[in-house]
Each structure stands twice: as structure tokens, then as C-alpha cells.
């Protein structure tokens, strides 16, 4: 059974199990880097916000021998946990003042998203692009967001520059930057940290690793932190030297203090290898490293 055949079977079985007018249907979304994903959209009467549950991991378990009936029961249980009980108040989204304090941004690869970029207001950032979205809700379990497209911007009568001015103010509170050692990130420990001046979270530890992770608090499109005001400068003050920025994904970047032992071509090769073997296609940010020049307070492509 192919993935699409599996998704179709899940849809039919879900509709047999759902009650109260709840309906499941196949939904294909265009994700980052032009990647299409097909999942199950579950709609409840009277509720205007519906979750889409993507099925790749469920399909893997099916291929591994799990029964589709058990998988559908798991999906149904997940839906019960994440479904919205009340309709989303979209009236506030009709006017820009209603969303202004929820505008944030992410960075994506320009070359891989040219079709998408034609539909949204955006700004150039090196060989990347800054795009905007409304952060409807955010928690440890995930985020609910709405991409700002050109029709929204036209309705609100705003340009990309206005969105940027508001977004850089909002990310400080909604998606604060975190800068921690690689060990800290890998162990996912949260007890040994403290906030220092500037609202940049760094690890409370004297002997830092030689590799660090920069992301936002929720590890969701956290690579955008490289465009946060003052963040790169603050990291330079902490490390007291220039540093490489390795784009490990759209969700985070790896910071490596500059050293003559590192050759850019080798670092680029490492990034490409990780992207091709460890990172989902839709999560790839770039295939090369960047360099932050501390004296010039600028980020360049070396």
C-alpha cells in the first residue's frame, strides 16, 4: 500500500468512527521549500479552526506491521486531545491593529521558495528571505499560526517594512532567543539556565562547549534568531571572537567560534551532509555556513 492509498484508507476508516458530524478528509499542504505533505483534515460543525494530522510516522508503523485499525484509534485519540472546542474569533484579524502585537517572522531559503515568495510580503536577508506570520497560539505542545500573505497585507494596508518593525518588537516577548551549549541542547535540560541582561537565555556554566545552539524558546523556526536585533552582537560579546553560523535547520542554527583550523569548504560540506541525511527536506535552511564579523557587527557568506 502506497502512502496515498494508506491516507485514503485512514480517511475512510476515520469517517466510520467519527460522530457528531465530525468529518475527515485528505488535505495536501504546500510546506517550506516547496515540499507537499498530505494528511487528514478533521472538521467539526460550528468550529472554524481544524487540525491537520500528517501521517508519515503512522505510515512507517504500518509498513513495520502495525494494524491500520490501531493506527486510526491513535489518530482519533490525538484528535480528541488537540481539537478546538470553541470557534476561532477571526474578527480581530480583519483589522491590522487586531493582529499587530502577534506579528512575528521566520527565515527561509530564497531559492527553494520562489513560488511561495510571490504570494507573501517578504524582505531579503543574505540569500534567505524573511516572511511574516501571525502567532495565534504558542505552547510547549506546538504553535498555531497564520502566514501573512499579500491579500492580508493589502487588506491591512501594510508593507513588509511595517510588518518587520512590529515583528522585531514582538519576537522578544513571544519567541525569545536562547543560546545554549550543544551539550545542554542535546540533553534537553532546563534546570541549569538563567536569563542575563538582554533577554538572551544562556547556560549557567563556566566551561562552555565549543559548539552552541541558537534558537527560540519553542524550537520552532528558531533560525530566525540570526535576524533578531542585537542577538548576534551579544553572542560575539559572550564568545569574544568571530564565529561561524551553521544552518542546521529552519528551527535552529549551530554557533562555532572562529578558528583557523576550520576551513569554510569543509564546514559547507558538513552542512550539506547533515541536510541530506539528518534533516527533513522541508526543514532545510541553507547548504553553506555564514560568518559573523564581530568588529563590523555583520553576518556574511564567507
Short mmCIF file of C-alpha atoms in Angstrom, two decimals:
data_model
loop_
_atom_site.label_atom_id
_atom_site.label_comp_id
_atom_site.label_asym_id
_atom_site.label_seq_id
_atom_site.Cartn_x
_atom_site.Cartn_y
_atom_site.Cartn_z
CA UNK A 1 0.00 0.00 0.00
CA UNK A 2 1.43 3.38 -1.01
CA UNK A 3 1.34 6.39 1.30
CA UNK A 4 -1.60 7.95 -0.58
CA UNK A 5 -3.51 4.67 -0.53
CA UNK A 6 -2.79 4.45 3.20
CA UNK A 7 -4.03 8.01 3.76
CA UNK A 8 -7.17 7.26 1.76
CA UNK A 9 -7.85 4.16 3.87
CA UNK A 10 -7.31 6.14 7.08
CA UNK A 11 -9.75 8.81 5.87
CA UNK A 12 -12.48 6.25 5.16
CA UNK A 13 -12.00 4.46 8.46
CA UNK A 14 -11.91 7.73 10.41
CA UNK A 15 -15.24 8.78 8.93
CA UNK A 16 -16.79 5.49 10.05
CA UNK A 17 -15.63 6.08 13.62
CA UNK A 18 -16.31 9.82 13.97
CA UNK A 19 -19.60 11.01 15.48
CA UNK A 20 -21.45 14.29 15.89
CA UNK A 21 -20.99 15.38 12.30
CA UNK A 22 -17.18 15.38 12.54
CA UNK A 23 -15.67 14.64 9.14
CA UNK A 24 -12.20 13.66 7.99
CA UNK A 25 -10.81 14.48 4.55
CA UNK A 26 -7.47 14.34 2.76
CA UNK A 27 -5.64 17.65 2.69
CA UNK A 28 -2.44 18.49 0.83
CA UNK A 29 -0.47 21.49 2.03
CA UNK A 30 2.47 23.27 0.42
CA UNK A 31 5.15 23.39 3.11
CA UNK A 32 8.55 25.06 3.26
CA UNK A 33 10.98 24.53 0.34
CA UNK A 34 8.13 23.58 -1.98
CA UNK A 35 7.52 20.31 -0.15
CA UNK A 36 3.97 18.95 -0.33
CA UNK A 37 2.53 16.95 2.55
CA UNK A 38 -0.76 15.08 2.60
CA UNK A 39 -2.58 14.48 5.84
CA UNK A 40 -6.01 14.15 7.40
CA UNK A 41 -8.01 17.34 7.97
CA UNK A 42 -10.63 16.83 10.68
CA UNK A 43 -13.54 19.29 10.76
CA UNK A 44 -16.18 19.75 13.43
CA UNK A 45 -19.52 21.50 12.75
CA UNK A 46 -19.55 25.06 14.12
CA UNK A 47 -15.77 25.16 14.64
CA UNK A 48 -13.82 27.21 12.09
CA UNK A 49 -10.32 26.02 13.03
CA UNK A 50 -9.44 22.42 12.24
CA UNK A 51 -6.29 20.36 12.82
CA UNK A 52 -4.45 18.54 10.05
CA UNK A 53 -2.69 15.38 11.20
CA UNK A 54 0.14 14.31 8.91
CA UNK A 55 0.60 10.59 8.58
CA UNK A 56 4.24 9.86 7.69
CA UNK A 57 5.14 8.36 11.07
CA UNK A 58 1.89 6.41 11.17
CA UNK A 59 2.62 5.06 7.69
CA UNK A 60 6.06 3.91 8.83
CA UNK A 61 4.49 2.00 11.69
CA UNK A 62 2.00 0.45 9.25
CA UNK A 63 4.82 -0.66 6.96
CA UNK A 64 6.54 -2.10 10.03
CA UNK A 65 3.50 -4.32 10.66
CA UNK A 66 1.08 -2.32 12.82
CA UNK A 67 -2.60 -2.77 12.01
CA UNK A 68 -4.35 0.16 10.40
CA UNK A 69 -7.23 -0.14 12.88
CA UNK A 70 -4.83 0.53 15.77
CA UNK A 71 -3.32 3.47 13.91
CA UNK A 72 -6.73 5.03 13.31
CA UNK A 73 -7.56 4.66 17.01
CA UNK A 74 -4.31 6.50 17.85
CA UNK A 75 -5.14 9.30 15.40
CA UNK A 76 -8.65 9.60 16.81
CA UNK A 77 -7.23 9.83 20.34
CA UNK A 78 -4.76 12.51 19.23
CA UNK A 79 -7.59 14.48 17.66
CA UNK A 80 -9.57 14.34 20.91
CA UNK A 81 -6.56 15.81 22.71
CA UNK A 82 -5.88 18.68 20.30
CA UNK A 83 -9.31 19.60 18.92
CA UNK A 84 -10.72 23.07 19.49
CA UNK A 85 -13.91 23.24 21.50
CA UNK A 86 -14.75 26.84 20.55
CA UNK A 87 -14.73 28.62 17.19
CA UNK A 88 -11.80 30.90 16.45
CA UNK A 89 -12.66 34.59 16.68
CA UNK A 90 -11.40 35.81 13.31
CA UNK A 91 -12.96 39.26 13.56
CA UNK A 92 -9.80 40.66 15.14
CA UNK A 93 -7.88 39.56 12.04
CA UNK A 94 -9.83 41.86 9.77
CA UNK A 95 -8.03 44.92 11.07
CA UNK A 96 -4.25 45.24 11.43
CA UNK A 97 -4.49 46.64 14.94
CA UNK A 98 -6.12 43.37 15.97
CA UNK A 99 -3.03 41.36 15.00
CA UNK A 100 -0.23 43.90 15.28
CA UNK A 101 1.12 42.56 18.59
CA UNK A 102 1.12 38.98 17.26
CA UNK A 103 3.14 39.53 14.08
CA UNK A 104 6.41 37.55 14.11
CA UNK A 105 8.78 36.28 11.41
CA UNK A 106 10.83 33.34 10.21
CA UNK A 107 13.68 32.92 7.73
CA UNK A 108 13.51 30.55 4.78
CA UNK A 109 15.67 29.69 1.78
CA UNK A 110 15.01 32.14 -1.06
CA UNK A 111 15.94 29.90 -3.99
CA UNK A 112 13.85 26.96 -2.73
CA UNK A 113 10.75 29.10 -2.09
CA UNK A 114 10.46 31.43 -5.08
CA UNK A 115 6.91 30.32 -5.90
CA UNK A 116 5.77 30.81 -2.31
CA UNK A 117 7.54 34.19 -2.01
CA UNK A 118 5.46 35.56 -4.88
CA UNK A 119 2.40 35.20 -2.64
CA UNK A 120 3.67 36.85 0.55
CA UNK A 121 5.28 40.14 1.64
CA UNK A 122 8.92 39.48 2.48
CA UNK A 123 12.35 41.01 2.95
CA UNK A 124 15.73 39.83 1.68
CA UNK A 125 18.27 38.68 4.27
CA UNK A 126 21.54 37.50 2.69
CA UNK A 127 20.50 34.57 0.46
CA UNK A 128 17.49 33.97 2.72
CA UNK A 129 14.09 35.65 2.99
CA UNK A 130 12.20 36.96 6.00
CA UNK A 131 8.48 36.13 5.90
CA UNK A 132 5.81 37.02 8.42
CA UNK A 133 3.07 35.20 10.26
CA UNK A 134 0.53 35.81 12.99
CA UNK A 135 1.27 33.74 16.08
CA UNK A 136 -2.24 32.75 17.09
CA UNK A 137 -1.18 30.50 19.95
CA UNK A 138 2.05 29.03 21.26
CA UNK A 139 2.79 26.42 23.92
CA UNK A 140 5.22 23.61 24.69
CA UNK A 141 3.00 21.32 22.60
CA UNK A 142 3.28 23.44 19.45
CA UNK A 143 2.12 26.59 17.72
CA UNK A 144 -0.93 27.77 15.82
CA UNK A 145 -0.04 30.35 13.20
CA UNK A 146 -1.33 32.10 10.09
CA UNK A 147 1.06 33.09 7.32
CA UNK A 148 0.67 36.72 6.26
CA UNK A 149 0.03 36.65 2.51
CA UNK A 150 -0.35 39.52 0.08
CA UNK A 151 -4.15 39.60 0.40
CA UNK A 152 -3.81 40.07 4.17
CA UNK A 153 -1.25 42.86 3.70
CA UNK A 154 -3.47 44.56 1.12
CA UNK A 155 -6.50 44.35 3.41
CA UNK A 156 -4.49 45.73 6.32
CA UNK A 157 -2.82 48.33 4.05
CA UNK A 158 0.68 47.46 5.33
CA UNK A 159 4.00 46.89 3.63
CA UNK A 160 6.74 44.41 4.52
CA UNK A 161 8.68 47.18 6.26
CA UNK A 162 5.80 47.84 8.69
CA UNK A 163 5.44 44.12 9.38
CA UNK A 164 9.17 43.96 10.10
CA UNK A 165 9.07 46.91 12.53
CA UNK A 166 6.33 45.24 14.54
CA UNK A 167 7.72 41.70 14.27
CA UNK A 168 11.14 42.57 15.72
CA UNK A 169 9.39 44.05 18.75
CA UNK A 170 7.11 41.05 19.23
CA UNK A 171 9.62 38.21 18.94
CA UNK A 172 11.44 39.42 22.05
CA UNK A 173 8.42 38.51 24.17
CA UNK A 174 6.62 35.86 22.11
CA UNK A 175 9.61 33.87 20.81
CA UNK A 176 12.63 34.85 22.93
CA UNK A 177 16.06 33.73 21.77
CA UNK A 178 18.01 31.02 23.57
CA UNK A 179 21.75 30.47 23.27
CA UNK A 180 22.99 27.29 24.95
CA UNK A 181 25.82 24.81 24.67
CA UNK A 182 25.41 21.80 22.42
CA UNK A 183 25.51 19.50 25.44
CA UNK A 184 22.70 21.46 27.01
CA UNK A 185 20.59 21.24 23.86
CA UNK A 186 21.20 17.53 23.39
CA UNK A 187 20.34 16.68 26.96
CA UNK A 188 17.27 18.95 26.86
CA UNK A 189 17.95 20.11 30.39
CA UNK A 190 16.16 23.24 31.53
CA UNK A 191 17.18 23.47 35.18
CA UNK A 192 20.71 24.82 34.78
CA UNK A 193 19.95 28.06 32.95
CA UNK A 194 19.48 31.71 33.75
CA UNK A 195 18.46 34.90 31.97
CA UNK A 196 21.13 37.52 31.52
CA UNK A 197 20.71 41.13 30.55
CA UNK A 198 19.36 41.49 27.02
CA UNK A 199 16.82 38.67 27.29
CA UNK A 200 19.17 36.13 25.75
CA UNK A 201 18.99 32.83 27.59
CA UNK A 202 22.44 31.34 28.16
CA UNK A 203 23.56 28.38 30.16
CA UNK A 204 24.76 28.92 33.72
CA UNK A 205 28.03 27.09 33.31
CA UNK A 206 31.69 28.18 33.37
CA UNK A 207 33.18 25.63 30.98
CA UNK A 208 31.33 26.18 27.73
CA UNK A 209 31.39 23.69 24.92
CA UNK A 210 32.97 24.70 21.64
CA UNK A 211 29.62 24.36 19.86
CA UNK A 212 26.42 26.17 20.73
CA UNK A 213 22.79 26.18 19.64
CA UNK A 214 20.79 29.32 18.87
CA UNK A 215 17.02 29.05 18.58
CA UNK A 216 13.88 30.41 20.16
CA UNK A 217 12.28 29.12 23.32
CA UNK A 218 9.97 26.74 21.47
CA UNK A 219 12.50 25.45 18.89
CA UNK A 220 10.01 26.41 16.18
CA UNK A 221 11.51 28.29 13.22
CA UNK A 222 14.17 29.41 15.65
CA UNK A 223 16.78 30.03 12.95
CA UNK A 224 15.07 33.40 12.67
CA UNK A 225 17.05 34.41 15.76
CA UNK A 226 20.00 35.25 13.49
CA UNK A 227 17.93 38.25 12.35
CA UNK A 228 16.87 39.35 15.86
CA UNK A 229 18.22 42.80 16.79
CA UNK A 230 21.39 42.66 18.96
CA UNK A 231 21.40 38.86 19.38
CA UNK A 232 24.42 38.16 17.17
CA UNK A 233 26.26 41.06 18.77
CA UNK A 234 25.53 39.68 22.24
CA UNK A 235 26.83 36.26 21.25
CA UNK A 236 30.01 37.91 19.99
CA UNK A 237 30.43 39.60 23.35
CA UNK A 238 29.99 36.27 25.12
CA UNK A 239 32.43 34.37 22.89
CA UNK A 240 34.78 37.36 22.48
CA UNK A 241 35.55 36.43 18.88
CA UNK A 242 34.03 36.00 15.43
CA UNK A 243 32.03 32.84 14.85
CA UNK A 244 30.55 30.60 12.19
CA UNK A 245 26.81 30.05 11.90
CA UNK A 246 25.89 26.57 10.67
CA UNK A 247 22.26 26.42 9.47
CA UNK A 248 21.28 23.04 10.90
CA UNK A 249 17.60 23.64 10.01
CA UNK A 250 14.94 26.34 9.85
CA UNK A 251 14.40 25.66 13.55
CA UNK A 252 17.90 26.30 14.89
CA UNK A 253 21.47 27.15 13.97
CA UNK A 254 24.78 25.95 15.41
CA UNK A 255 27.34 28.52 16.52
CA UNK A 256 31.04 27.62 16.26
CA UNK A 257 33.69 30.11 17.49
CA UNK A 258 36.09 31.11 14.72
CA UNK A 259 39.36 29.20 14.49
CA UNK A 260 41.96 28.90 11.75
CA UNK A 261 41.61 25.12 11.97
CA UNK A 262 38.16 25.39 10.36
CA UNK A 263 38.04 25.57 6.57
CA UNK A 264 34.81 27.04 5.18
CA UNK A 265 34.61 24.50 2.37
CA UNK A 266 34.79 21.67 4.91
CA UNK A 267 32.11 23.29 7.08
CA UNK A 268 29.92 23.72 4.00
CA UNK A 269 30.45 20.06 3.19
CA UNK A 270 29.40 19.10 6.70
CA UNK A 271 26.23 21.21 6.45
CA UNK A 272 25.30 19.60 3.12
CA UNK A 273 25.90 16.13 4.54
CA UNK A 274 23.69 16.81 7.56
CA UNK A 275 20.96 18.31 5.37
CA UNK A 276 20.92 15.29 3.07
CA UNK A 277 20.95 12.64 5.80
CA UNK A 278 19.53 14.13 9.00
CA UNK A 279 17.16 16.97 8.10
CA UNK A 280 13.71 16.71 6.54
CA UNK A 281 13.56 18.39 3.14
CA UNK A 282 11.06 20.99 4.33
CA UNK A 283 13.29 21.91 7.28
CA UNK A 284 16.46 22.68 5.31
CA UNK A 285 17.54 26.32 5.58
CA UNK A 286 20.80 26.58 3.62
CA UNK A 287 23.65 24.43 2.34
CA UNK A 288 26.51 26.64 3.49
CA UNK A 289 27.81 28.39 6.58
CA UNK A 290 27.74 32.08 7.47
CA UNK A 291 30.32 34.10 9.37
CA UNK A 292 29.65 36.79 11.94
CA UNK A 293 32.26 39.56 11.94
CA UNK A 294 32.30 40.94 15.46
CA UNK A 295 34.09 44.23 14.67
CA UNK A 296 31.80 45.08 11.78
CA UNK A 297 28.73 43.63 13.56
CA UNK A 298 27.65 41.94 10.37
CA UNK A 299 26.92 38.48 9.05
CA UNK A 300 28.43 37.44 5.72
CA UNK A 301 28.69 34.45 3.40
CA UNK A 302 32.43 33.62 3.55
#
